[in-house]
């Protein structure tokens, strides 16, 4: 299993937006600059986050993006779903049926195991929020977070 880099970039974009004061917005260009990502790709993931109702887009010359929910209400799994969608991580290909020459429509041997693993993975991503991740990052990298906040003061609208 490998997630798209968009999940990681989306999570960090939301963490950046988490630092904004009330009523402030951050232009998409500034977000892409901070993430060292293509502005086009950043706009694509930001649109997905807007569609998922995690962030809000404010149009206009002084427009940009801001959180649409409190950081405690946004779990990592919400961000994952916004970017990757709801498809299952495992989809049987029919190898089991072909290998044993089984014609009846029964689940392959791995489905229960993979379902259990996916449910565990989802549970972990659902318990972590933007607020809890920020708390850990701020604790471990406080001077860097403060520098990011200073950068935001210049870039926010």
Short mmCIF file of C-alpha atoms in Angstrom, two decimals:
data_model
loop_
_atom_site.label_atom_id
_atom_site.label_comp_id
_atom_site.label_asym_id
_atom_site.label_seq_id
_atom_site.Cartn_x
_atom_site.Cartn_y
_atom_site.Cartn_z
CA UNK A 1 0.00 0.00 0.00
CA UNK A 2 1.24 3.45 -0.84
CA UNK A 3 -0.64 6.68 -0.35
CA UNK A 4 -0.39 9.55 -2.76
CA UNK A 5 1.84 12.42 -1.67
CA UNK A 6 -1.33 14.51 -1.77
CA UNK A 7 -2.41 13.04 1.57
CA UNK A 8 0.80 14.17 3.23
CA UNK A 9 0.73 17.58 1.56
CA UNK A 10 -2.93 18.03 2.48
CA UNK A 11 -2.25 17.22 6.10
CA UNK A 12 0.56 19.77 6.27
CA UNK A 13 -1.50 22.37 4.40
CA UNK A 14 -4.21 21.96 7.03
CA UNK A 15 -1.61 22.19 9.81
CA UNK A 16 -0.41 25.48 8.30
CA UNK A 17 -3.99 26.78 8.11
CA UNK A 18 -4.40 25.73 11.75
CA UNK A 19 -1.88 28.45 12.66
CA UNK A 20 -3.91 31.28 11.13
CA UNK A 21 -5.70 33.71 13.42
CA UNK A 22 -9.49 33.97 13.12
CA UNK A 23 -10.74 35.62 9.92
CA UNK A 24 -7.33 35.41 8.22
CA UNK A 25 -6.84 33.42 5.02
CA UNK A 26 -3.75 32.14 3.28
CA UNK A 27 -3.40 32.23 -0.52
CA UNK A 28 -2.89 28.91 -2.26
CA UNK A 29 0.38 30.17 -3.73
CA UNK A 30 1.79 30.68 -0.24
CA UNK A 31 0.71 27.18 0.77
CA UNK A 32 2.39 25.63 -2.27
CA UNK A 33 5.52 27.70 -1.59
CA UNK A 34 5.71 26.46 2.01
CA UNK A 35 5.10 22.84 0.96
CA UNK A 36 7.66 23.13 -1.86
CA UNK A 37 5.00 21.78 -4.18
CA UNK A 38 3.69 22.69 -7.59
CA UNK A 39 1.06 25.46 -7.37
CA UNK A 40 -1.15 23.52 -9.80
CA UNK A 41 -1.00 20.34 -7.73
CA UNK A 42 -1.49 22.28 -4.51
CA UNK A 43 -4.64 23.90 -5.95
CA UNK A 44 -5.91 20.44 -6.90
CA UNK A 45 -5.55 19.07 -3.36
CA UNK A 46 -6.94 22.25 -1.82
CA UNK A 47 -10.05 21.91 -4.01
CA UNK A 48 -10.48 18.35 -2.72
CA UNK A 49 -10.19 19.60 0.87
CA UNK A 50 -12.81 22.28 0.12
CA UNK A 51 -15.11 19.64 -1.42
CA UNK A 52 -14.70 17.55 1.72
CA UNK A 53 -15.73 20.61 3.78
CA UNK A 54 -12.47 20.58 5.73
CA UNK A 55 -11.33 24.00 4.54
CA UNK A 56 -13.04 27.02 3.01
CA UNK A 57 -12.01 28.94 -0.06
CA UNK A 58 -12.45 32.70 0.09
CA UNK A 59 -12.51 34.21 -3.43
CA UNK A 60 -11.09 37.54 -4.48
CA UNK A 61 -7.88 39.52 -4.52
CA UNK A 62 -7.58 39.16 -0.76
CA UNK A 63 -8.80 35.57 -0.88
CA UNK A 64 -7.28 32.31 0.15
CA UNK A 65 -8.00 29.34 2.36
CA UNK A 66 -8.83 28.77 5.99
CA UNK A 67 -10.02 25.90 8.15
CA UNK A 68 -13.72 25.18 7.98
CA UNK A 69 -13.72 23.14 11.19
CA UNK A 70 -11.93 23.24 14.49
CA UNK A 71 -8.64 21.29 14.48
CA UNK A 72 -10.10 18.93 17.10
CA UNK A 73 -12.87 18.02 14.64
CA UNK A 74 -10.60 17.10 11.73
CA UNK A 75 -9.09 13.65 11.99
CA UNK A 76 -6.29 12.37 9.79
CA UNK A 77 -8.71 9.86 8.27
CA UNK A 78 -10.93 12.74 7.05
CA UNK A 79 -7.95 14.14 5.15
CA UNK A 80 -7.10 10.72 3.75
CA UNK A 81 -10.69 10.27 2.52
CA UNK A 82 -10.71 13.72 0.93
CA UNK A 83 -7.68 12.86 -1.19
CA UNK A 84 -7.84 9.10 -1.71
CA UNK A 85 -11.57 8.42 -1.53
CA UNK A 86 -13.40 5.54 0.14
CA UNK A 87 -12.08 2.63 -1.90
CA UNK A 88 -10.84 -0.35 0.05
CA UNK A 89 -7.11 -0.89 0.33
CA UNK A 90 -7.52 -4.53 -0.73
CA UNK A 91 -9.47 -5.78 -3.67
CA UNK A 92 -9.21 -9.50 -4.46
CA UNK A 93 -8.04 -10.12 -8.01
CA UNK A 94 -9.36 -13.66 -8.41
CA UNK A 95 -5.98 -15.38 -8.01
CA UNK A 96 -7.35 -17.55 -5.18
CA UNK A 97 -10.22 -18.81 -7.34
CA UNK A 98 -7.95 -19.35 -10.34
CA UNK A 99 -5.27 -21.12 -8.30
CA UNK A 100 -7.71 -23.63 -6.83
CA UNK A 101 -10.02 -23.70 -9.85
CA UNK A 102 -12.97 -22.59 -7.72
CA UNK A 103 -16.07 -21.56 -9.63
CA UNK A 104 -18.38 -20.77 -6.72
CA UNK A 105 -18.67 -17.17 -5.60
CA UNK A 106 -16.95 -17.28 -2.20
CA UNK A 107 -14.53 -14.82 -0.65
CA UNK A 108 -10.84 -15.48 -1.02
CA UNK A 109 -8.81 -16.51 2.00
CA UNK A 110 -7.30 -13.06 2.54
CA UNK A 111 -10.46 -10.96 2.75
CA UNK A 112 -11.06 -11.36 6.50
CA UNK A 113 -7.41 -10.66 7.31
CA UNK A 114 -7.21 -7.63 5.04
CA UNK A 115 -10.52 -6.26 6.35
CA UNK A 116 -9.27 -6.55 9.93
CA UNK A 117 -5.98 -4.83 9.02
CA UNK A 118 -7.78 -2.02 7.18
CA UNK A 119 -10.18 -1.48 10.09
CA UNK A 120 -7.23 -1.23 12.50
CA UNK A 121 -5.48 1.24 10.22
CA UNK A 122 -8.64 3.37 9.89
CA UNK A 123 -9.12 3.33 13.66
CA UNK A 124 -5.63 4.73 14.22
CA UNK A 125 -6.11 7.49 11.63
CA UNK A 126 -9.51 8.37 13.11
CA UNK A 127 -8.14 8.85 16.63
CA UNK A 128 -5.49 11.38 15.57
CA UNK A 129 -6.68 14.91 14.87
CA UNK A 130 -5.07 18.00 13.43
CA UNK A 131 -5.03 19.37 16.99
CA UNK A 132 -3.21 16.33 18.42
CA UNK A 133 -0.66 16.30 15.59
CA UNK A 134 -0.05 20.03 15.97
CA UNK A 135 0.46 19.59 19.70
CA UNK A 136 3.19 17.00 19.08
CA UNK A 137 4.87 19.03 16.33
CA UNK A 138 4.79 22.21 18.41
CA UNK A 139 6.28 20.38 21.39
CA UNK A 140 9.10 18.81 19.36
CA UNK A 141 9.81 21.69 16.95
CA UNK A 142 8.66 24.84 18.75
CA UNK A 143 11.30 27.23 17.35
CA UNK A 144 10.53 26.04 13.80
CA UNK A 145 6.78 26.40 14.40
CA UNK A 146 7.36 29.95 15.67
CA UNK A 147 9.35 30.74 12.52
CA UNK A 148 6.48 29.37 10.44
CA UNK A 149 4.06 31.60 12.36
CA UNK A 150 6.24 34.63 11.58
CA UNK A 151 6.22 33.66 7.89
CA UNK A 152 2.42 33.38 8.05
CA UNK A 153 2.11 36.94 9.38
CA UNK A 154 3.70 38.15 6.15
CA UNK A 155 1.77 35.85 3.80
CA UNK A 156 -1.73 35.80 5.28
CA UNK A 157 -4.50 38.07 4.07
#
